[in-house]
Short mmCIF file of C-alpha atoms in Angstrom, two decimals:
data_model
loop_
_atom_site.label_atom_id
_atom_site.label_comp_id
_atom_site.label_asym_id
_atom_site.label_seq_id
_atom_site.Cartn_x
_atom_site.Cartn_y
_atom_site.Cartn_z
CA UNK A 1 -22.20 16.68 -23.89
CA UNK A 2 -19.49 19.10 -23.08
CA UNK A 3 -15.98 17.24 -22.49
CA UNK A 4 -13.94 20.62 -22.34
CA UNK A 5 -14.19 22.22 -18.86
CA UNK A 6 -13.87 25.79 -18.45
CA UNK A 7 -10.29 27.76 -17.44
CA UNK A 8 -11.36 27.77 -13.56
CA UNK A 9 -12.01 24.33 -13.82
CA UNK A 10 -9.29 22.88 -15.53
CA UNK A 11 -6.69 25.13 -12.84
CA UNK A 12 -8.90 23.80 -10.22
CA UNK A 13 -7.76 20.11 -11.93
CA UNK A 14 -4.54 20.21 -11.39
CA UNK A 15 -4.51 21.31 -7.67
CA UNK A 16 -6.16 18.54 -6.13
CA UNK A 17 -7.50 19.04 -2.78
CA UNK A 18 -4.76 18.62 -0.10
CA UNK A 19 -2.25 19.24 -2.62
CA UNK A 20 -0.19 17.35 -5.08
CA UNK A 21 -0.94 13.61 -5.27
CA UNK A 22 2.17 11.28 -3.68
CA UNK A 23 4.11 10.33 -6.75
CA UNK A 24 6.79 8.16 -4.88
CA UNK A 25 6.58 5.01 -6.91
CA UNK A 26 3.24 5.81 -8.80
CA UNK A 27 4.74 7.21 -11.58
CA UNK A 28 6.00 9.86 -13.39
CA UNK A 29 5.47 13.02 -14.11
CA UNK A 30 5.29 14.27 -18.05
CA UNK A 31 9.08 14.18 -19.70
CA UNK A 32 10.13 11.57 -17.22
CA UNK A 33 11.42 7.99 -17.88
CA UNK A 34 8.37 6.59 -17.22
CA UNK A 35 9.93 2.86 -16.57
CA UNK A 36 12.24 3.87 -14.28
CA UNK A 37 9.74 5.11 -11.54
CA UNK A 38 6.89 2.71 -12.19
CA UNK A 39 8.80 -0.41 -12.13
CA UNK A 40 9.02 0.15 -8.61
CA UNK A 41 6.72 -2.15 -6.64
CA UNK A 42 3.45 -3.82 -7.54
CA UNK A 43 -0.15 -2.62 -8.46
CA UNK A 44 -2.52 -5.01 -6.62
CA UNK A 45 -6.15 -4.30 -5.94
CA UNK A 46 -5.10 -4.22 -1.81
CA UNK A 47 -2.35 -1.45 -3.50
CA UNK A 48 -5.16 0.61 -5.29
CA UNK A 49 -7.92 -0.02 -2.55
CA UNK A 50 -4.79 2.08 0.02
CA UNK A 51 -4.49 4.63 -2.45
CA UNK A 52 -7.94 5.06 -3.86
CA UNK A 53 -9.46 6.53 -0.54
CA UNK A 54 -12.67 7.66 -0.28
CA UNK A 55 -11.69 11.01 0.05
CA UNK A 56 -9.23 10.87 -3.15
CA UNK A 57 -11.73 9.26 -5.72
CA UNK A 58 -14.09 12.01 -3.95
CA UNK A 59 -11.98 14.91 -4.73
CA UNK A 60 -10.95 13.38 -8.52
CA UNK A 61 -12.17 15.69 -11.44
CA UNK A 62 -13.37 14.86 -15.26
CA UNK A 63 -9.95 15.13 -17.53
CA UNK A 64 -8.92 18.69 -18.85
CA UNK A 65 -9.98 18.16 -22.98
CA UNK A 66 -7.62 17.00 -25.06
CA UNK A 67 -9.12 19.13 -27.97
CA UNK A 68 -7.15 21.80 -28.75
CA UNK A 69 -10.74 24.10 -29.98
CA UNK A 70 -13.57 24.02 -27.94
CA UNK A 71 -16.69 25.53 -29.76
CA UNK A 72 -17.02 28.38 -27.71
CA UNK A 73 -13.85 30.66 -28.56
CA UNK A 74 -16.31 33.34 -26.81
CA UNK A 75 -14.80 32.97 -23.26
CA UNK A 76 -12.80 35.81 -22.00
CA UNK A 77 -9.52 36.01 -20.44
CA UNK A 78 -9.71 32.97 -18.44
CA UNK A 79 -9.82 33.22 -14.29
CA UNK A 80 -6.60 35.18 -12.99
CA UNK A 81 -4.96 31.77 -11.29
CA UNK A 82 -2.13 30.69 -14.29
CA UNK A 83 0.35 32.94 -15.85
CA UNK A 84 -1.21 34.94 -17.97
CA UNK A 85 -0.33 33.16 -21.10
CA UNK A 86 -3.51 30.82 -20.53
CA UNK A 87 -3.97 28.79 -23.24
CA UNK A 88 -6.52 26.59 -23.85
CA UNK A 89 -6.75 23.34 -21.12
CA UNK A 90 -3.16 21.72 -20.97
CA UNK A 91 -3.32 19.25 -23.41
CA UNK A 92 -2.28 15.55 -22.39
CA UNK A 93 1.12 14.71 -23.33
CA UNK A 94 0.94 13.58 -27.32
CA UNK A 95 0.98 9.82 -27.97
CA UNK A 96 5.00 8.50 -27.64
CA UNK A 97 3.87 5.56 -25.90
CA UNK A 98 3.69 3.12 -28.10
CA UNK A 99 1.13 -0.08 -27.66
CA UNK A 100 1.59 -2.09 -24.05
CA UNK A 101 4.36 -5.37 -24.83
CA UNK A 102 2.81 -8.47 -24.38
CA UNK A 103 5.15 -10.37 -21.92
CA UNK A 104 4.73 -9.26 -18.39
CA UNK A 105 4.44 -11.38 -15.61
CA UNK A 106 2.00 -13.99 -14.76
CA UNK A 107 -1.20 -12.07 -12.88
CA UNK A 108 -3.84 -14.15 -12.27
CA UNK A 109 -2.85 -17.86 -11.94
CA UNK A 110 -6.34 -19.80 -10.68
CA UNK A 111 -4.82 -23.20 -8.97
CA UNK A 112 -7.00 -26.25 -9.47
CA UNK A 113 -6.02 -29.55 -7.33
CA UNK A 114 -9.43 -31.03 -6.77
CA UNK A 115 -9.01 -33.52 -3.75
CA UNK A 116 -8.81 -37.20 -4.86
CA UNK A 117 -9.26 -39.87 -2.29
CA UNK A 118 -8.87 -43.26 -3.31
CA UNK A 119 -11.58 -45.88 -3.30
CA UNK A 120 -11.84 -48.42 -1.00
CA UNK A 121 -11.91 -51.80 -2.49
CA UNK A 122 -15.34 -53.04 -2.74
CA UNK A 123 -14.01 -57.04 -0.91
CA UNK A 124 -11.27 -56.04 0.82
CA UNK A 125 -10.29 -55.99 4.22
CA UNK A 126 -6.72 -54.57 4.37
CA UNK A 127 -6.07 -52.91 7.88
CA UNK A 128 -3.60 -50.38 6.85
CA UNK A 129 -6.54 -48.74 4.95
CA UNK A 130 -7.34 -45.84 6.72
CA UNK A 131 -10.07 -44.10 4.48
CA UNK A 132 -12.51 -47.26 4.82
CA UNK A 133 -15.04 -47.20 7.67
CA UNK A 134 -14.36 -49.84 9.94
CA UNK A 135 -17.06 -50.54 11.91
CA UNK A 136 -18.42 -52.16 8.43
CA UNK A 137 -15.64 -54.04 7.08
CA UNK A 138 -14.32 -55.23 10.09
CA UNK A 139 -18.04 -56.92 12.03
CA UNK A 140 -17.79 -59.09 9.04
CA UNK A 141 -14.93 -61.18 8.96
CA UNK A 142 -13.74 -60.95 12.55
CA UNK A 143 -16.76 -62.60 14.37
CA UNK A 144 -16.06 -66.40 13.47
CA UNK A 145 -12.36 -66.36 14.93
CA UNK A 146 -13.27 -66.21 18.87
CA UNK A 147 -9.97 -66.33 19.77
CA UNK A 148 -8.61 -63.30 18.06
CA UNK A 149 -9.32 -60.88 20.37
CA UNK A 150 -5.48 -59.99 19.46
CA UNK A 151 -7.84 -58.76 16.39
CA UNK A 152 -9.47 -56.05 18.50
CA UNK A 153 -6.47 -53.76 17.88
CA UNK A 154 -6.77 -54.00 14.21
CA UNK A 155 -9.86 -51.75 14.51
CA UNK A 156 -7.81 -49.41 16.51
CA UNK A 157 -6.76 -47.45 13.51
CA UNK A 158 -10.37 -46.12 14.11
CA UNK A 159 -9.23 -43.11 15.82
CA UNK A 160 -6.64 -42.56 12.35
CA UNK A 161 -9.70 -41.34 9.85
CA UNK A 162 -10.11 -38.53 12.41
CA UNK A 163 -6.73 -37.32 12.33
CA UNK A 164 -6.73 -38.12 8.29
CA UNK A 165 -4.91 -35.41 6.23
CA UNK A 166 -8.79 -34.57 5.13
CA UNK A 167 -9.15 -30.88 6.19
CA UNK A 168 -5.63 -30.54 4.98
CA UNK A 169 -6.44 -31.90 1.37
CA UNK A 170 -9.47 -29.94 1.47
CA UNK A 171 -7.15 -27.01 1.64
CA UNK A 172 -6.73 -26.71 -2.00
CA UNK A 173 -10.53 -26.19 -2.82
CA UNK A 174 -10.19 -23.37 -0.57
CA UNK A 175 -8.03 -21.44 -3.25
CA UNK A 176 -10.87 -20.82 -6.08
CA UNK A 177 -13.15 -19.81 -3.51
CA UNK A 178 -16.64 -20.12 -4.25
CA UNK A 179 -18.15 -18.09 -6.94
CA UNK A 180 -19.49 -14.66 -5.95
CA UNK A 181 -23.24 -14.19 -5.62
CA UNK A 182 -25.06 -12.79 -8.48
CA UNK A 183 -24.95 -8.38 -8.39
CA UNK A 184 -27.94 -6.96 -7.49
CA UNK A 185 -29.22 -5.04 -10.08
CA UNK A 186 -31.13 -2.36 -9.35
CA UNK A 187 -34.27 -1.37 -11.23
CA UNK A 188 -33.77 1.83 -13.82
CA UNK A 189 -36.25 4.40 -13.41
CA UNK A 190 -39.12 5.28 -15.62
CA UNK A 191 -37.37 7.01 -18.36
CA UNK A 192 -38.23 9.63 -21.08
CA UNK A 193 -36.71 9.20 -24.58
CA UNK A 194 -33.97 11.59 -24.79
CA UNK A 195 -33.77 12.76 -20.89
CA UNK A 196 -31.14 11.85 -18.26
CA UNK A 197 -31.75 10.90 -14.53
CA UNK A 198 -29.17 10.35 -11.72
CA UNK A 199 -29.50 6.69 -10.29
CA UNK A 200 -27.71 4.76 -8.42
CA UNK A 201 -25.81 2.58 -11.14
CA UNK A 202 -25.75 -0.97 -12.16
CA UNK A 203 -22.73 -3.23 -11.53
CA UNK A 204 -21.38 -3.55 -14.63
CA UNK A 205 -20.44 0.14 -15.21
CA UNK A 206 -18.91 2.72 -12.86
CA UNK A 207 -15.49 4.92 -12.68
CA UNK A 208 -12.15 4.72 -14.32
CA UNK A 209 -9.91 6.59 -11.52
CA UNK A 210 -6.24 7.47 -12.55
CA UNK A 211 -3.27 9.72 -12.08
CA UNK A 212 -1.53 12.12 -14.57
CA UNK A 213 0.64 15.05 -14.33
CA UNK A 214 0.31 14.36 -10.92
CA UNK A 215 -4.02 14.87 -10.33
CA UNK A 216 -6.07 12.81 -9.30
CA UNK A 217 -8.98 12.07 -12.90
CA UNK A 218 -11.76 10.04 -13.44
CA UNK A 219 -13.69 8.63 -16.60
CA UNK A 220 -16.55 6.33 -17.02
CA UNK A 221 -15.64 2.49 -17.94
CA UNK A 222 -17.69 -0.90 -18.50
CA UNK A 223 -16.57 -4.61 -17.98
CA UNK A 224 -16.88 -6.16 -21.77
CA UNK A 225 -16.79 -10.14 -21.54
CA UNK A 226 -13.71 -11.86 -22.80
CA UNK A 227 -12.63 -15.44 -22.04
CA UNK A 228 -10.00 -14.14 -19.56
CA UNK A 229 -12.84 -12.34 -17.58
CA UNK A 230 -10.65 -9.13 -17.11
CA UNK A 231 -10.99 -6.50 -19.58
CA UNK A 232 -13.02 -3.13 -19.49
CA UNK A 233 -13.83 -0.69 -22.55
CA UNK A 234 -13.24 3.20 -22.09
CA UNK A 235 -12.51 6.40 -24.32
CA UNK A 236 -8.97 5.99 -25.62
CA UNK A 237 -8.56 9.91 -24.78
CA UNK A 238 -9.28 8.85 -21.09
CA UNK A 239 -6.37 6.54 -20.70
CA UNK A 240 -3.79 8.48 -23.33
CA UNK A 241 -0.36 9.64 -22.40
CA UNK A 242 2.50 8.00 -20.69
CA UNK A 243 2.28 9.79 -17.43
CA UNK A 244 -1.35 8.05 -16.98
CA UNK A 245 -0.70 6.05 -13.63
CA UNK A 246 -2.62 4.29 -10.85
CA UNK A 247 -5.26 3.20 -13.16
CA UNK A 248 -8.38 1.49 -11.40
CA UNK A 249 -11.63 0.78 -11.91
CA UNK A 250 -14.98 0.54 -9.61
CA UNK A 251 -17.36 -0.53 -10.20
CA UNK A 252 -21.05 1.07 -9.57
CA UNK A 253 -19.34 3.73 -7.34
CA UNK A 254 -21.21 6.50 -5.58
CA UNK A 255 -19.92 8.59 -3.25
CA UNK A 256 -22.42 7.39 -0.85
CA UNK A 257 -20.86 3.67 -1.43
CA UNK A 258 -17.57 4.29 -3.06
CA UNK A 259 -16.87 0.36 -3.47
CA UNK A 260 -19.98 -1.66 -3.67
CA UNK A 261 -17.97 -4.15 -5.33
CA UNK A 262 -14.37 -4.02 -4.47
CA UNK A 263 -11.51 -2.56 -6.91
CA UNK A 264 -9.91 -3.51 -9.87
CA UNK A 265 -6.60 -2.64 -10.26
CA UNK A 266 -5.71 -2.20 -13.90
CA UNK A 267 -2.49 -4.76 -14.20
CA UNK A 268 1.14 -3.32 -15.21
CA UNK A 269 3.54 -5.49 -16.97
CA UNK A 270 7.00 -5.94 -16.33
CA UNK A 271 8.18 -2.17 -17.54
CA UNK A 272 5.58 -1.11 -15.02
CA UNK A 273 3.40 0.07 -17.65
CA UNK A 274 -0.40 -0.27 -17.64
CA UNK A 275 -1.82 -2.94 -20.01
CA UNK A 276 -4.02 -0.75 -21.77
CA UNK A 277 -4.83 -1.14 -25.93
CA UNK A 278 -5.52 2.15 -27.86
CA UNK A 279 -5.19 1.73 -31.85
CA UNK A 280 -1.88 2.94 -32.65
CA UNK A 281 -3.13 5.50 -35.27
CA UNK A 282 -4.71 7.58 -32.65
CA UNK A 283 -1.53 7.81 -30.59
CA UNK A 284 0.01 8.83 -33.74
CA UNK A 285 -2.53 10.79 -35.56
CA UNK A 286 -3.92 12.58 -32.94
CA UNK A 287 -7.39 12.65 -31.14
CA UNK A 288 -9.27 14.43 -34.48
CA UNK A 289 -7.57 12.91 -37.03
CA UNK A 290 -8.54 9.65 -35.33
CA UNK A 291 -11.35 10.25 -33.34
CA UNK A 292 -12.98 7.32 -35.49
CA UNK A 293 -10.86 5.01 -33.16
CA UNK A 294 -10.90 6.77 -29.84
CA UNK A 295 -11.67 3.56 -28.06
CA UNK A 296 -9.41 1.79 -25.11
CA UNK A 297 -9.08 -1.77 -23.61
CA UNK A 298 -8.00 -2.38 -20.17
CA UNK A 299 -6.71 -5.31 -18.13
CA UNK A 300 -7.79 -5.27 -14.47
CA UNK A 301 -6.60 -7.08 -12.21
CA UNK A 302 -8.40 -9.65 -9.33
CA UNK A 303 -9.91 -7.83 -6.22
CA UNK A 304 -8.76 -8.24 -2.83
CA UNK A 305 -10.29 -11.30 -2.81
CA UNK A 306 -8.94 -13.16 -5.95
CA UNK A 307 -12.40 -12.92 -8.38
CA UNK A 308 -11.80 -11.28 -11.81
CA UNK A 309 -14.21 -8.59 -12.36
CA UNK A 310 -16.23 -10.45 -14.71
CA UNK A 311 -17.41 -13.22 -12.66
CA UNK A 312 -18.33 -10.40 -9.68
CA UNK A 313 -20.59 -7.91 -11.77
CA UNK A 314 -21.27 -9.23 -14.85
CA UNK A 315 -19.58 -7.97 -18.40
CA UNK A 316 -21.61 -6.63 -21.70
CA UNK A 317 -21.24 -8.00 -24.86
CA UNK A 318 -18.88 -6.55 -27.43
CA UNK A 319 -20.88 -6.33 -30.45
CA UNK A 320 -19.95 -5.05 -34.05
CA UNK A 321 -20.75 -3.98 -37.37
CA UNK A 322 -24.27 -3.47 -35.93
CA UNK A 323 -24.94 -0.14 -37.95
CA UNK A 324 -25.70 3.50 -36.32
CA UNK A 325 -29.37 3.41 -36.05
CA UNK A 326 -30.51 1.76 -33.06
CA UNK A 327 -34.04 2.37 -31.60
CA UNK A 328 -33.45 2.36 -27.94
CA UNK A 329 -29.79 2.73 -26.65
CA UNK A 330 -29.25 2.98 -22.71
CA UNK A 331 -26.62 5.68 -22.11
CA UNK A 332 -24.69 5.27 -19.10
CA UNK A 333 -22.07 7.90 -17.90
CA UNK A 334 -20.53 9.86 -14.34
CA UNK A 335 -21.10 13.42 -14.75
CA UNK A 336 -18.73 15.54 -13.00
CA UNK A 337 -19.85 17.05 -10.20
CA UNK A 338 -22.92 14.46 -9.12
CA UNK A 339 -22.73 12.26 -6.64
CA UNK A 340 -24.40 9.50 -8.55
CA UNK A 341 -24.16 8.40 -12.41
CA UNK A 342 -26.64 9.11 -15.06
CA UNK A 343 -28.63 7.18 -17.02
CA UNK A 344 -30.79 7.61 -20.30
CA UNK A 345 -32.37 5.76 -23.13
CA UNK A 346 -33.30 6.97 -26.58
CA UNK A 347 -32.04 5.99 -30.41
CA UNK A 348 -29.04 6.88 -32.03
CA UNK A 349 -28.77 7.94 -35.39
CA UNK A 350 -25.73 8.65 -37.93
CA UNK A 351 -23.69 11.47 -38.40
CA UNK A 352 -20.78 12.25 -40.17
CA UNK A 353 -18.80 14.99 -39.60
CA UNK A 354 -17.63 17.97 -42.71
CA UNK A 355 -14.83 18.87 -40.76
CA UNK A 356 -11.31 17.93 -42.64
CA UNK A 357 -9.85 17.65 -39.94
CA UNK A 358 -11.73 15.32 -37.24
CA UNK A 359 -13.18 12.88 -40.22
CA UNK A 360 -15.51 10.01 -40.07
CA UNK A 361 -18.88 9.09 -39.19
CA UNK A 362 -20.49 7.99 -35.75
CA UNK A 363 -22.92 7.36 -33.14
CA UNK A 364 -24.62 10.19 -32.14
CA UNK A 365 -27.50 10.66 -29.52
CA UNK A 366 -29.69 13.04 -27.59
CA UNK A 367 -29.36 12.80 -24.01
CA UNK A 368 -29.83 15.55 -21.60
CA UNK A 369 -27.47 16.07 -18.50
CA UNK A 370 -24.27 13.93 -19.89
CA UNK A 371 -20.87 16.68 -19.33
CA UNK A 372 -17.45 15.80 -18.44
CA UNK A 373 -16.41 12.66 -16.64
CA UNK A 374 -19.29 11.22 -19.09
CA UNK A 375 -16.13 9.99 -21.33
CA UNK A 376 -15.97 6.22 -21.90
CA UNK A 377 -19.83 5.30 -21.04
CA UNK A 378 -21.53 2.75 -22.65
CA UNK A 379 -23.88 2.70 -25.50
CA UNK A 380 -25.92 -0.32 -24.62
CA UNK A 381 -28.46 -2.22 -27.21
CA UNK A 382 -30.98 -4.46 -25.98
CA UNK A 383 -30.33 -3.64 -22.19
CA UNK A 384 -31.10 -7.05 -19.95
CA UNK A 385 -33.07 -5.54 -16.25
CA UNK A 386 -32.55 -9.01 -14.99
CA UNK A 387 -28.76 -9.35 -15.20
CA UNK A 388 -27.59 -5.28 -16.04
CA UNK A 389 -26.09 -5.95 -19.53
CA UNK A 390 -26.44 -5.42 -23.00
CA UNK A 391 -24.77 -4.98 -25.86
CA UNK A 392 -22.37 -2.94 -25.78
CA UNK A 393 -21.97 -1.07 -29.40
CA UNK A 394 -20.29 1.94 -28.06
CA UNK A 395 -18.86 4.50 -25.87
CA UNK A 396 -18.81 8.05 -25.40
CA UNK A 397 -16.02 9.38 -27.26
CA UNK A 398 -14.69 10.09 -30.55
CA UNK A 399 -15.75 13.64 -32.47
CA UNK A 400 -14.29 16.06 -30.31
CA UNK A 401 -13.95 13.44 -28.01
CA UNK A 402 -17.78 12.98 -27.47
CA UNK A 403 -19.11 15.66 -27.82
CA UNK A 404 -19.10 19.66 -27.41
CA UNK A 405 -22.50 19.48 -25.85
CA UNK A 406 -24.46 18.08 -22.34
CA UNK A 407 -27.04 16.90 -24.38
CA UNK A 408 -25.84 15.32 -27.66
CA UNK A 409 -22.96 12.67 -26.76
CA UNK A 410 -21.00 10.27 -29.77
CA UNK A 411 -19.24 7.24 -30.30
CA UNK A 412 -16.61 6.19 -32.45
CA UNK A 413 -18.07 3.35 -34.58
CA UNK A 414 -17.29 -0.54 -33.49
CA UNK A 415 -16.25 -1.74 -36.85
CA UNK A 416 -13.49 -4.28 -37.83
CA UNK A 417 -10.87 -2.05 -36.58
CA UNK A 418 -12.50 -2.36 -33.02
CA UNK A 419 -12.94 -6.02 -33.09
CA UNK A 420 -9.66 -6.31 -34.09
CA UNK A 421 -8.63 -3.76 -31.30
CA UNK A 422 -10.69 -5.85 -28.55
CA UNK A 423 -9.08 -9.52 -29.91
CA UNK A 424 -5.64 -7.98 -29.65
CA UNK A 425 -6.44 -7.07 -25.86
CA UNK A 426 -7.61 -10.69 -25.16
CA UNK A 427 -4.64 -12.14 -26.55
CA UNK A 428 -2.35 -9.91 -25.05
CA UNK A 429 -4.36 -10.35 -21.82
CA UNK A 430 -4.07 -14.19 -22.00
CA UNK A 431 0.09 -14.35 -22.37
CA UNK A 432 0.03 -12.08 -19.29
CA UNK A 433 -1.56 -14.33 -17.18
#
């Protein structure tokens, strides 16, 4: 699973249809203060959904590798388009940016003021009461006086419980509104062991879109439950560099149905930065020297709507320390040039790489079809058809950041420094809110 793209393709990268993306306010490009421009104005999922057309997620391309040696030094000169001092795909700006602060702003608050009306009084009569019903209490006691028909108007507050402050107590509940419906998960196709198919997706995976050095990228992503209901896993390589911008994720996209299930804006905090975790060594060791960790956590925001991503598609479980052999893994990922993701099961076995200088051991598997854009798919264990989750136990990514081939992809391995990776995320995620 190749994650370098050729010369052409990595030129053809940075000239995004229609020209330069509009930086005003979106950030910055590489060398800048990134604060300074960021800061400027919010990232909601309405924000995202206006800048994310159709037509720009569309025209969005796999990252340019960040590996400085793909394995096949055999291409000539490169295409005629750059100066030509070509090097090798423009690598992403090296890891300044040190690990998202904790204390932005509060993103998500979720109201609760469930309605309380008080209790009428089981014996009492008490005509100020406006919540009882009248007709009950009031045939009682009022027949045996005859000559209190000066009683009549007591019952007049009748007319009162229909212009009761009801519908505008009831306003509150309105707030959380009700709880989305269940995705609909599609069925998988009949697979073969070790041989991708395009589908049509399942809700709890689909496309990290995002902005640096002013194109327009994409990379796959997955929701992974946490208690705040708002984080999704990636590649670490996918999200590296300060000038990465206008993060978002969407779910099950398609180019046929680009938002099945809204947009998640991935949340900024108070510098303007996005809250993403990436293990500090690989910032500062670099993607081979710590492709063992070349995993990334995201915050997203609500959609349009209000409803955290979790409770509107689902989220996989974070599992670790569950070994390298597993007997069926389902491998999902967004190739990049199809129309539709991919999907393939088959086992996963160990390998560790010789190479000094990209060391560790990982994941690996065979799965046909699975090139750039792939980046950040899950590895899912003990896939669920009824709800469209699993457990996740890694992503595409890590020796030579996934891969060098279509049909053999890798994951870093989710050990204690993951788990510790993840639990820093959900705290971090929690003081934001």
């Amino acid at each position: 699973m190749r994650r370098t793209l050729t010369m052409a393709v990595v030129a053809a990268a940075l000239l995004v249809p229609g020209g330069p993306l509009p930086m005003a306010a979106t950030g910055s490009v590489a060398g800048a203060a990134p604060a300074a421009t960021v800061a400027a104005g919010r990232w909601t999922a309405r924000e995202a959904r206006s800048f994310w057309t159709a037509e720009r997620m569309a025209s969005a391309v796999p990252l340019p590798s960040v590996h400085p040696a793909p394995p096949e030094p055999v291409d000539p000169a490169p295409p005629a388009e750059p100066e030509p001092v070509d090097p090798v795909p423009p690598a992403e700006p090296e890891p300044v940016d040190p690990v998202p602060p904790a204390e932005p702003e509060p993103v998500n608050p979720v109201p609760r003021e469930p309605p309380t009306l008080p209790e009428p009084a089981p014996g009492a009569t008490p005509v100020p009461d406006a919540t009882t019903a009248p007709p009950p209490v009031v045939t009682e006691p009022l027949p045996a006086p005859s000559a209190s028909p000066a009683a009549a108007p007591t019952p007049t507050p009748t007319p009162a419980p229909a212009m009761k402050p009801g519908p505008t107590r009831t306003a509150p509940a309105s707030v959380p509104l009700p709880a989305p419906a269940p995705p609909v998960v599609p069925r998988l196709p009949a697979l073969t062991a070790g041989i991708g198919q395009n589908f049509d997706g399942i809700p709890v995976a689909g496309r990290m879109f995002l902005v640096k050095g002013g194109g327009a990228y994409f990379c796959t992503a997955s929701v992974v439950s946490s208690p705040g209901r708002n984080l999704v896993l990636t590649a670490a390589h996918c999200l590296l560099g300060s000038d990465t911008q206008q993060v978002a994720f969407v779910p099950k996209y398609t180019k046929a149905k680009p938002q099945p299930y809204g947009m998640f804006p991935v949340v900024r905090d108070a510098a303007g930065r996005s809250r993403i975790w990436i293990d500090p060594r690989y910032r500062s060791r670099g993607v081979d020297r710590a492709a063992a960790l070349d995993v990334a956590f995201a915050q997203v925001g609500p959609d349009a709507r209000g409803f955290p991503v979790e409770s509107v598609v689902g989220g996989n479980r974070l599992v670790t320390g569950a070994g390298y052999a597993h007997a069926r893994i389902t491998l999902i990922g967004h190739p990049s040039s199809a129309a539709r993701p991919r999907v393939c099961a088959n086992r996963t076995t160990k390998f560790t790489s010789s190479d000094a200088q990209i060391p560790g051991s990982f994941l690996r598997i065979n799965c046909t079809g699975y090139p750039g854009g792939t980046s950040g798919g899950p590895f899912l264990n003990r896939y669920d058809a009824r709800t469209g989750t699993g457990d996740v136990v890694g992503v595409i990514g890590g020796w030579k950041t996934g891969g060098d081939r279509t049909d053999t992809s890798y994951s870093s391995y989710f050990g204690v420094d993951i788990r510790k990776l993840y639990e820093k995320a959900v705290a971090g995620a929690k003081a934001a809110r």
